[in-house]
Amino acid sequence: MRRRGRYPWGQTQEATMLPSGKGKRYKNSLETVGTPDSGRGRSEKKAIKLPAGGKAVNTAPVPGQTPHDESDRRTEPRSSVSDLVNSLTSEMLMLSPGSEEDEAHEGCSRENLGRIQFSVGYNFQESTLTVKIMKAQELPAKDFSGTSDPFVKIYLLPDKKHKLETKVKRKNLNPHWNETFLFEGFPYEKVVQRVLYLQVLDYDRFSRNDPIGEVSIPLNKVDLTQMQTFWKDLKPCSDGSGSRGELLLSLCYNPSANSIIVNIIKARNLKAMDIGGTSDPYVKVWLMYKDKRVEKKKTVTMKRNLNPIFNESFAFDIPTEKLRETTIIITVMDKDKLSRNDVIGKIYLSWKSGPGEVKHWKDMIARPRQPVAQWHQLKA
């Protein structure tokens, strides 16, 4: 069967579903579908065809249809997907969400990543699953300008290869999307074996997009007979910062030479990114001034090593008067010959980063001409 999807930037994507439903062959073509509107509160439309001969469409709301709203934000049990890299079995999909005790514990220990409003429902006559992405609130700022450029990826796990995306909302921590996706020709018995997974990301035109947070909900736990509307707090993405490893580096500021020397010393307990349970790490160092990239340097690649020792130093010219607007971004990467290199984790060093990063920056200023070393936890 054929699956067809229109995306906001005018790219049409077609897929041929194999009879078993396990494989898809994609054919991409560009065609003009009109210049998308910036999305000022207007509903958008998208379409995709699914195995039973239908398609997934992004449509405007049906007039007169009142979704069931659970925006009173009462406590709801959560579920999560351990890692997109690992396939989910149907047995895992039938597991109940996390307990309220777990949720209370998470609420105490987790930083505020904002929340997202979405709705989901199923039309039995047309065998259509509807997912509408409405809006998000109180998203964290990921850019140096103090804002983010958020968009949402939509998966029906365990299918991880094929996804749909909303438009990017520029410089907006409280974005409104109002985009609806219809998965047509999708039998109900297949729908209840899926987990709806939403990932909110910050778009970055120069590098990989930064994950903001995620929400997942097993569809067998939802009354799909009518549109159900949810507010869900975003959780750290399942490839979260806690398991990415640490990096030891030193900073040395020389005010007379107007320079900072960054020494990448070593890393430990890096996350394995390759199938063989290891990684091929290297480190990129970007010098940023305000929102602009000034200079990039990188280390050599250490093959199959989760505890690499680099001991490489890089000097950057930074006038004293520009220090407050300067950020140094340290990115640990996994080298991949066959595809794009993977980001293992990042560190942002400046006056306005996290507590550990700010401490390192201030210690560097307070101790000129002396290398100041510190371990940093890698973050998404």
Short mmCIF file of N, CA and C in Angstrom, two decimals, residues 1-157:
data_model
loop_
_atom_site.label_atom_id
_atom_site.label_comp_id
_atom_site.label_asym_id
_atom_site.label_seq_id
_atom_site.Cartn_x
_atom_site.Cartn_y
_atom_site.Cartn_z
N MET A 1 0.85 -1.18 0.00
CA MET A 1 0.00 0.00 0.00
C MET A 1 0.90 1.24 0.00
N ARG A 2 0.31 2.38 -0.33
CA ARG A 2 1.11 3.59 -0.45
C ARG A 2 0.80 4.54 0.68
N ARG A 3 1.86 5.19 1.11
CA ARG A 3 1.74 6.15 2.20
C ARG A 3 2.29 7.47 1.72
N ARG A 4 1.55 8.54 1.91
CA ARG A 4 1.91 9.81 1.32
C ARG A 4 1.78 10.90 2.37
N GLY A 5 2.79 11.73 2.48
CA GLY A 5 2.75 12.78 3.50
C GLY A 5 3.22 14.10 2.95
N ARG A 6 2.52 15.15 3.29
CA ARG A 6 2.96 16.50 2.93
C ARG A 6 3.55 17.16 4.17
N TYR A 7 4.68 17.79 3.99
CA TYR A 7 5.37 18.40 5.10
C TYR A 7 5.40 19.92 4.91
N PRO A 8 5.57 20.68 5.99
CA PRO A 8 5.38 22.12 5.93
C PRO A 8 6.27 22.84 4.94
N TRP A 9 7.40 22.25 4.55
CA TRP A 9 8.33 22.97 3.69
C TRP A 9 8.17 22.61 2.22
N GLY A 10 7.09 21.96 1.87
CA GLY A 10 6.83 21.68 0.47
C GLY A 10 7.43 20.40 -0.03
N GLN A 11 7.93 19.53 0.84
CA GLN A 11 8.49 18.26 0.42
C GLN A 11 7.45 17.17 0.56
N THR A 12 7.25 16.42 -0.51
CA THR A 12 6.32 15.31 -0.47
C THR A 12 7.10 14.03 -0.26
N GLN A 13 6.65 13.22 0.67
CA GLN A 13 7.35 11.98 1.00
C GLN A 13 6.40 10.83 0.75
N GLU A 14 6.85 9.85 -0.01
CA GLU A 14 6.04 8.68 -0.31
C GLU A 14 6.75 7.44 0.20
N ALA A 15 5.97 6.50 0.68
CA ALA A 15 6.54 5.24 1.14
C ALA A 15 5.70 4.10 0.64
N THR A 16 6.35 3.01 0.27
CA THR A 16 5.66 1.79 -0.11
C THR A 16 5.69 0.83 1.06
N MET A 17 4.51 0.45 1.53
CA MET A 17 4.42 -0.48 2.65
C MET A 17 4.57 -1.91 2.13
N LEU A 18 5.49 -2.66 2.70
CA LEU A 18 5.63 -4.06 2.35
C LEU A 18 4.46 -4.84 2.92
N PRO A 19 4.13 -5.98 2.34
CA PRO A 19 2.96 -6.73 2.80
C PRO A 19 3.00 -7.06 4.28
N SER A 20 4.17 -7.31 4.85
CA SER A 20 4.24 -7.66 6.26
C SER A 20 4.04 -6.46 7.15
N GLY A 21 4.13 -5.25 6.59
CA GLY A 21 4.02 -4.05 7.38
C GLY A 21 5.28 -3.71 8.15
N LYS A 22 6.37 -4.50 7.94
CA LYS A 22 7.58 -4.28 8.72
C LYS A 22 8.57 -3.38 8.01
N GLY A 23 8.45 -3.24 6.71
CA GLY A 23 9.45 -2.46 5.99
C GLY A 23 8.79 -1.41 5.12
N LYS A 24 9.50 -0.33 4.87
CA LYS A 24 8.99 0.74 4.01
C LYS A 24 10.13 1.19 3.12
N ARG A 25 9.80 1.44 1.85
CA ARG A 25 10.79 1.98 0.93
C ARG A 25 10.38 3.39 0.58
N TYR A 26 11.27 4.34 0.87
CA TYR A 26 10.91 5.73 0.68
C TYR A 26 11.40 6.27 -0.66
N LYS A 27 10.56 7.12 -1.22
CA LYS A 27 10.94 7.85 -2.42
C LYS A 27 10.62 9.31 -2.17
N ASN A 28 11.62 10.18 -2.23
CA ASN A 28 11.42 11.58 -1.95
C ASN A 28 11.35 12.37 -3.25
N SER A 29 10.45 13.30 -3.33
CA SER A 29 10.37 14.20 -4.47
C SER A 29 9.94 15.55 -3.96
N LEU A 30 10.37 16.61 -4.67
CA LEU A 30 10.01 17.95 -4.29
C LEU A 30 8.93 18.45 -5.23
N GLU A 31 7.88 19.00 -4.65
CA GLU A 31 6.86 19.62 -5.46
C GLU A 31 6.30 20.80 -4.70
N THR A 32 5.80 21.79 -5.39
CA THR A 32 5.28 22.98 -4.75
C THR A 32 3.91 22.71 -4.19
N VAL A 33 3.77 22.96 -2.90
CA VAL A 33 2.46 22.77 -2.27
C VAL A 33 1.99 24.08 -1.66
N GLY A 34 2.63 25.17 -2.04
CA GLY A 34 2.25 26.46 -1.50
C GLY A 34 3.17 26.86 -0.36
N THR A 35 3.36 28.15 -0.19
CA THR A 35 4.22 28.63 0.89
C THR A 35 3.48 28.53 2.20
N PRO A 36 4.03 27.80 3.16
CA PRO A 36 3.32 27.64 4.43
C PRO A 36 3.23 28.95 5.18
N ASP A 37 2.12 29.14 5.84
CA ASP A 37 1.94 30.31 6.67
C ASP A 37 2.78 30.16 7.93
N SER A 38 3.08 31.26 8.57
CA SER A 38 3.91 31.21 9.77
C SER A 38 3.20 30.56 10.93
N GLY A 39 1.95 30.27 10.79
CA GLY A 39 1.24 29.49 11.79
C GLY A 39 0.71 30.32 12.93
N ARG A 40 0.21 31.52 12.67
CA ARG A 40 -0.31 32.37 13.73
C ARG A 40 -1.69 31.90 14.16
N GLY A 41 -1.71 30.76 14.86
CA GLY A 41 -2.98 30.28 15.40
C GLY A 41 -3.83 29.55 14.40
N ARG A 42 -3.36 29.39 13.16
CA ARG A 42 -4.17 28.74 12.14
C ARG A 42 -3.85 27.26 12.08
N SER A 43 -4.86 26.44 11.97
CA SER A 43 -4.64 24.99 11.90
C SER A 43 -3.96 24.63 10.59
N GLU A 44 -3.05 23.67 10.65
CA GLU A 44 -2.33 23.20 9.49
C GLU A 44 -2.79 21.80 9.13
N LYS A 45 -2.43 21.34 7.90
CA LYS A 45 -2.87 20.04 7.41
C LYS A 45 -1.68 19.22 6.92
N LYS A 46 -1.69 17.92 7.25
CA LYS A 46 -0.68 16.99 6.76
C LYS A 46 -1.33 15.65 6.47
N ALA A 47 -0.71 14.86 5.59
CA ALA A 47 -1.31 13.57 5.23
C ALA A 47 -0.25 12.50 5.07
N ILE A 48 -0.62 11.27 5.49
CA ILE A 48 0.23 10.09 5.30
C ILE A 48 -0.65 8.87 5.12
N LYS A 49 -0.29 7.97 4.19
CA LYS A 49 -1.06 6.75 3.98
C LYS A 49 -0.45 5.60 4.78
N LEU A 50 -1.32 4.79 5.35
CA LEU A 50 -0.90 3.70 6.21
C LEU A 50 -1.29 2.35 5.63
N PRO A 51 -0.82 1.24 6.24
CA PRO A 51 -0.90 -0.08 5.61
C PRO A 51 -2.26 -0.50 5.10
N ALA A 52 -3.34 -0.10 5.77
CA ALA A 52 -4.65 -0.59 5.35
C ALA A 52 -5.21 0.19 4.18
N GLY A 53 -4.39 0.99 3.54
CA GLY A 53 -4.84 1.70 2.36
C GLY A 53 -5.21 3.13 2.63
N GLY A 54 -4.99 3.62 3.86
CA GLY A 54 -5.36 4.97 4.20
C GLY A 54 -4.16 5.88 4.21
N LYS A 55 -4.32 7.02 4.87
CA LYS A 55 -3.25 8.00 4.94
C LYS A 55 -3.34 8.78 6.24
N ALA A 56 -2.24 9.49 6.56
CA ALA A 56 -2.24 10.35 7.74
C ALA A 56 -2.29 11.78 7.27
N VAL A 57 -3.24 12.53 7.75
CA VAL A 57 -3.48 13.87 7.25
C VAL A 57 -3.44 14.86 8.40
N ASN A 58 -2.94 16.06 8.12
CA ASN A 58 -3.01 17.14 9.09
C ASN A 58 -4.19 18.02 8.69
N THR A 59 -5.23 18.05 9.49
CA THR A 59 -6.45 18.73 9.10
C THR A 59 -6.85 19.76 10.12
N ALA A 60 -7.76 20.65 9.69
CA ALA A 60 -8.34 21.61 10.61
C ALA A 60 -9.33 20.90 11.51
N PRO A 61 -9.65 21.47 12.68
CA PRO A 61 -10.61 20.84 13.57
C PRO A 61 -11.97 20.71 12.93
N VAL A 62 -12.69 19.65 13.28
CA VAL A 62 -14.02 19.42 12.73
C VAL A 62 -15.00 20.35 13.43
N PRO A 63 -15.74 21.19 12.67
CA PRO A 63 -16.69 22.11 13.30
C PRO A 63 -17.70 21.35 14.14
N GLY A 64 -17.94 21.90 15.33
CA GLY A 64 -18.97 21.31 16.17
C GLY A 64 -18.48 20.17 17.02
N GLN A 65 -17.24 19.73 16.81
CA GLN A 65 -16.71 18.61 17.59
C GLN A 65 -16.02 19.14 18.82
N THR A 66 -16.48 18.77 20.00
CA THR A 66 -15.94 19.28 21.24
C THR A 66 -15.03 18.24 21.87
N PRO A 67 -13.72 18.49 21.90
CA PRO A 67 -12.82 17.52 22.51
C PRO A 67 -12.99 17.50 24.01
N HIS A 68 -12.76 16.31 24.56
CA HIS A 68 -12.79 16.16 26.00
C HIS A 68 -11.49 16.70 26.56
N ASP A 69 -11.58 17.72 27.43
CA ASP A 69 -10.40 18.44 27.90
C ASP A 69 -10.07 18.01 29.33
N GLU A 70 -8.80 17.64 29.53
CA GLU A 70 -8.34 17.31 30.86
C GLU A 70 -7.34 18.35 31.34
N SER A 71 -7.60 19.63 30.99
CA SER A 71 -6.65 20.69 31.29
C SER A 71 -6.73 21.16 32.73
N ASP A 72 -7.51 20.49 33.55
CA ASP A 72 -7.51 20.85 34.97
C ASP A 72 -6.22 20.42 35.65
N ARG A 73 -5.33 19.73 34.90
CA ARG A 73 -3.99 19.38 35.35
C ARG A 73 -4.03 18.52 36.60
N ARG A 74 -5.03 17.66 36.74
CA ARG A 74 -5.01 16.75 37.87
C ARG A 74 -3.89 15.74 37.67
N THR A 75 -3.48 15.14 38.77
CA THR A 75 -2.37 14.21 38.72
C THR A 75 -2.73 13.00 37.89
N GLU A 76 -1.85 12.69 36.89
CA GLU A 76 -2.09 11.54 36.04
C GLU A 76 -0.87 10.66 36.06
N PRO A 77 -1.05 9.35 36.00
CA PRO A 77 0.12 8.47 35.92
C PRO A 77 0.87 8.68 34.63
N ARG A 78 2.19 8.47 34.68
CA ARG A 78 3.03 8.70 33.51
C ARG A 78 3.53 7.39 32.95
N SER A 79 3.92 7.44 31.70
CA SER A 79 4.66 6.34 31.11
C SER A 79 5.83 6.93 30.37
N SER A 80 6.85 6.15 30.12
CA SER A 80 8.00 6.64 29.39
C SER A 80 8.55 5.54 28.52
N VAL A 81 9.29 5.94 27.49
CA VAL A 81 9.96 5.00 26.59
C VAL A 81 11.42 5.03 26.93
N SER A 82 12.00 3.90 27.27
CA SER A 82 13.35 3.87 27.81
C SER A 82 14.37 4.47 26.88
N ASP A 83 14.30 4.13 25.59
CA ASP A 83 15.30 4.66 24.65
C ASP A 83 14.81 4.38 23.25
N LEU A 84 14.86 5.40 22.38
CA LEU A 84 14.40 5.19 21.00
C LEU A 84 15.28 4.21 20.25
N VAL A 85 16.51 4.02 20.71
CA VAL A 85 17.41 3.09 20.02
C VAL A 85 16.96 1.65 20.22
N ASN A 86 16.29 1.35 21.35
CA ASN A 86 15.85 0.00 21.64
C ASN A 86 14.42 -0.19 21.18
N SER A 87 14.16 -1.29 20.46
CA SER A 87 12.82 -1.57 19.98
C SER A 87 11.91 -1.95 21.14
N LEU A 88 10.64 -1.53 21.00
CA LEU A 88 9.65 -1.91 22.00
C LEU A 88 8.86 -3.10 21.49
N THR A 89 8.63 -4.05 22.36
CA THR A 89 7.80 -5.19 22.00
C THR A 89 6.36 -4.90 22.37
N SER A 90 5.45 -5.70 21.81
CA SER A 90 4.04 -5.49 22.11
C SER A 90 3.75 -5.73 23.58
N GLU A 91 4.54 -6.63 24.22
CA GLU A 91 4.33 -6.87 25.64
C GLU A 91 4.67 -5.62 26.44
N MET A 92 5.72 -4.92 26.04
CA MET A 92 6.10 -3.71 26.74
C MET A 92 5.04 -2.64 26.58
N LEU A 93 4.42 -2.60 25.43
CA LEU A 93 3.40 -1.60 25.19
C LEU A 93 2.19 -1.80 26.08
N MET A 94 1.98 -3.03 26.56
CA MET A 94 0.82 -3.30 27.39
C MET A 94 1.08 -2.99 28.85
N LEU A 95 2.30 -2.61 29.20
CA LEU A 95 2.60 -2.29 30.59
C LEU A 95 1.89 -1.01 31.00
N SER A 96 1.53 -0.94 32.25
CA SER A 96 0.84 0.26 32.73
C SER A 96 1.83 1.38 32.91
N PRO A 97 1.36 2.65 32.90
CA PRO A 97 2.26 3.77 33.14
C PRO A 97 2.84 3.72 34.54
N GLY A 98 3.83 4.63 34.77
CA GLY A 98 4.49 4.67 36.07
C GLY A 98 3.52 5.03 37.17
N SER A 99 3.87 4.67 38.38
CA SER A 99 2.99 4.89 39.52
C SER A 99 2.99 6.36 39.92
N GLU A 100 1.98 6.72 40.72
CA GLU A 100 1.91 8.09 41.20
C GLU A 100 3.08 8.39 42.12
N GLU A 101 3.58 7.35 42.81
CA GLU A 101 4.75 7.55 43.67
C GLU A 101 5.96 7.94 42.85
N ASP A 102 6.13 7.26 41.69
CA ASP A 102 7.23 7.61 40.81
C ASP A 102 7.08 9.03 40.30
N GLU A 103 5.83 9.38 39.97
CA GLU A 103 5.59 10.71 39.43
C GLU A 103 5.90 11.78 40.45
N ALA A 104 5.52 11.55 41.71
CA ALA A 104 5.81 12.52 42.75
C ALA A 104 7.31 12.68 42.94
N HIS A 105 8.03 11.55 42.87
CA HIS A 105 9.48 11.60 43.02
C HIS A 105 10.11 12.38 41.88
N GLU A 106 9.61 12.14 40.64
CA GLU A 106 10.15 12.86 39.50
C GLU A 106 9.89 14.34 39.62
N GLY A 107 8.70 14.70 40.08
CA GLY A 107 8.36 16.10 40.18
C GLY A 107 9.27 16.86 41.13
N CYS A 108 9.78 16.17 42.16
CA CYS A 108 10.65 16.83 43.12
C CYS A 108 12.06 17.02 42.57
N SER A 109 12.53 16.06 41.77
CA SER A 109 13.94 16.05 41.39
C SER A 109 14.19 16.61 40.00
N ARG A 110 13.16 16.78 39.19
CA ARG A 110 13.37 17.13 37.80
C ARG A 110 13.22 18.63 37.57
N GLU A 111 14.06 19.19 36.69
CA GLU A 111 13.92 20.59 36.35
C GLU A 111 12.67 20.81 35.52
N ASN A 112 12.17 22.03 35.54
CA ASN A 112 10.96 22.36 34.80
C ASN A 112 11.29 22.50 33.31
N LEU A 113 10.73 21.63 32.51
CA LEU A 113 10.96 21.66 31.06
C LEU A 113 9.74 22.17 30.31
N GLY A 114 8.74 22.66 31.04
CA GLY A 114 7.53 23.14 30.38
C GLY A 114 6.51 22.02 30.23
N ARG A 115 5.43 22.30 29.53
CA ARG A 115 4.37 21.31 29.31
C ARG A 115 3.77 21.49 27.93
N ILE A 116 3.10 20.46 27.46
CA ILE A 116 2.54 20.46 26.11
C ILE A 116 1.09 20.03 26.15
N GLN A 117 0.28 20.65 25.31
CA GLN A 117 -1.13 20.28 25.19
C GLN A 117 -1.34 19.60 23.83
N PHE A 118 -2.00 18.45 23.87
CA PHE A 118 -2.29 17.71 22.64
C PHE A 118 -3.57 16.93 22.85
N SER A 119 -4.15 16.45 21.77
CA SER A 119 -5.35 15.63 21.86
C SER A 119 -5.21 14.43 20.93
N VAL A 120 -5.95 13.36 21.26
CA VAL A 120 -5.89 12.13 20.48
C VAL A 120 -7.25 11.46 20.51
N GLY A 121 -7.64 10.85 19.42
CA GLY A 121 -8.91 10.14 19.33
C GLY A 121 -8.93 9.22 18.13
N TYR A 122 -9.95 8.36 18.05
CA TYR A 122 -10.02 7.38 16.97
C TYR A 122 -11.43 7.35 16.38
N ASN A 123 -11.50 7.37 15.06
CA ASN A 123 -12.76 7.26 14.33
C ASN A 123 -12.89 5.83 13.83
N PHE A 124 -13.81 5.05 14.43
CA PHE A 124 -13.94 3.65 14.09
C PHE A 124 -14.52 3.45 12.69
N GLN A 125 -15.40 4.34 12.24
CA GLN A 125 -15.99 4.18 10.91
C GLN A 125 -14.96 4.37 9.81
N GLU A 126 -14.04 5.29 10.03
CA GLU A 126 -13.03 5.59 9.00
C GLU A 126 -11.67 4.98 9.33
N SER A 127 -11.57 4.24 10.44
CA SER A 127 -10.30 3.63 10.87
C SER A 127 -9.17 4.66 10.88
N THR A 128 -9.42 5.78 11.57
CA THR A 128 -8.49 6.90 11.55
C THR A 128 -8.12 7.33 12.96
N LEU A 129 -6.82 7.39 13.22
CA LEU A 129 -6.32 7.93 14.48
C LEU A 129 -5.97 9.39 14.27
N THR A 130 -6.47 10.26 15.16
CA THR A 130 -6.21 11.69 15.07
C THR A 130 -5.32 12.13 16.21
N VAL A 131 -4.25 12.84 15.89
CA VAL A 131 -3.36 13.44 16.89
C VAL A 131 -3.25 14.92 16.56
N LYS A 132 -3.60 15.75 17.53
CA LYS A 132 -3.50 17.20 17.33
C LYS A 132 -2.50 17.77 18.33
N ILE A 133 -1.52 18.51 17.82
CA ILE A 133 -0.55 19.20 18.65
C ILE A 133 -1.03 20.65 18.78
N MET A 134 -1.40 21.03 19.98
CA MET A 134 -1.99 22.35 20.19
C MET A 134 -0.95 23.41 20.54
N LYS A 135 -0.37 23.29 21.74
CA LYS A 135 0.55 24.33 22.17
C LYS A 135 1.45 23.81 23.28
N ALA A 136 2.44 24.61 23.63
CA ALA A 136 3.31 24.32 24.77
C ALA A 136 3.46 25.59 25.59
N GLN A 137 3.83 25.41 26.85
CA GLN A 137 4.01 26.55 27.73
C GLN A 137 5.27 26.38 28.57
N GLU A 138 5.88 27.52 28.88
CA GLU A 138 7.01 27.59 29.81
C GLU A 138 8.17 26.69 29.38
N LEU A 139 8.46 26.68 28.08
CA LEU A 139 9.61 25.91 27.61
C LEU A 139 10.90 26.59 28.05
N PRO A 140 11.95 25.82 28.31
CA PRO A 140 13.22 26.43 28.70
C PRO A 140 13.93 27.05 27.50
N ALA A 141 14.72 28.07 27.77
CA ALA A 141 15.49 28.72 26.71
C ALA A 141 16.71 27.88 26.39
N LYS A 142 16.90 27.55 25.12
CA LYS A 142 18.05 26.77 24.68
C LYS A 142 19.06 27.60 23.91
N ASP A 143 18.65 28.79 23.45
CA ASP A 143 19.53 29.63 22.66
C ASP A 143 20.18 30.69 23.55
N PHE A 144 21.26 31.25 23.07
CA PHE A 144 21.98 32.24 23.86
C PHE A 144 21.22 33.55 23.97
N SER A 145 20.24 33.75 23.11
CA SER A 145 19.43 34.96 23.16
C SER A 145 18.34 34.87 24.23
N GLY A 146 18.30 33.74 24.96
CA GLY A 146 17.31 33.59 26.01
C GLY A 146 15.97 33.07 25.53
N THR A 147 15.93 32.41 24.38
CA THR A 147 14.69 31.88 23.85
C THR A 147 14.96 30.54 23.18
N SER A 148 13.96 30.00 22.48
CA SER A 148 14.10 28.74 21.75
C SER A 148 13.30 28.81 20.46
N ASP A 149 13.59 27.88 19.55
CA ASP A 149 12.85 27.74 18.28
C ASP A 149 12.22 26.35 18.26
N PRO A 150 11.13 26.14 19.01
CA PRO A 150 10.63 24.78 19.23
C PRO A 150 9.81 24.21 18.07
N PHE A 151 9.89 22.88 17.94
CA PHE A 151 8.99 22.12 17.08
C PHE A 151 8.81 20.75 17.71
N VAL A 152 7.84 19.98 17.20
CA VAL A 152 7.48 18.70 17.81
C VAL A 152 7.62 17.59 16.78
N LYS A 153 8.28 16.50 17.17
CA LYS A 153 8.31 15.27 16.38
C LYS A 153 7.28 14.30 16.95
N ILE A 154 6.58 13.60 16.06
CA ILE A 154 5.51 12.70 16.46
C ILE A 154 5.82 11.30 15.97
N TYR A 155 5.88 10.35 16.89
CA TYR A 155 6.12 8.95 16.57
C TYR A 155 4.95 8.11 17.09
N LEU A 156 4.73 6.97 16.43
CA LEU A 156 3.87 5.92 16.96
C LEU A 156 4.77 4.71 17.19
N LEU A 157 5.36 4.64 18.37
CA LEU A 157 6.29 3.57 18.68
C LEU A 157 5.57 2.22 18.73
#
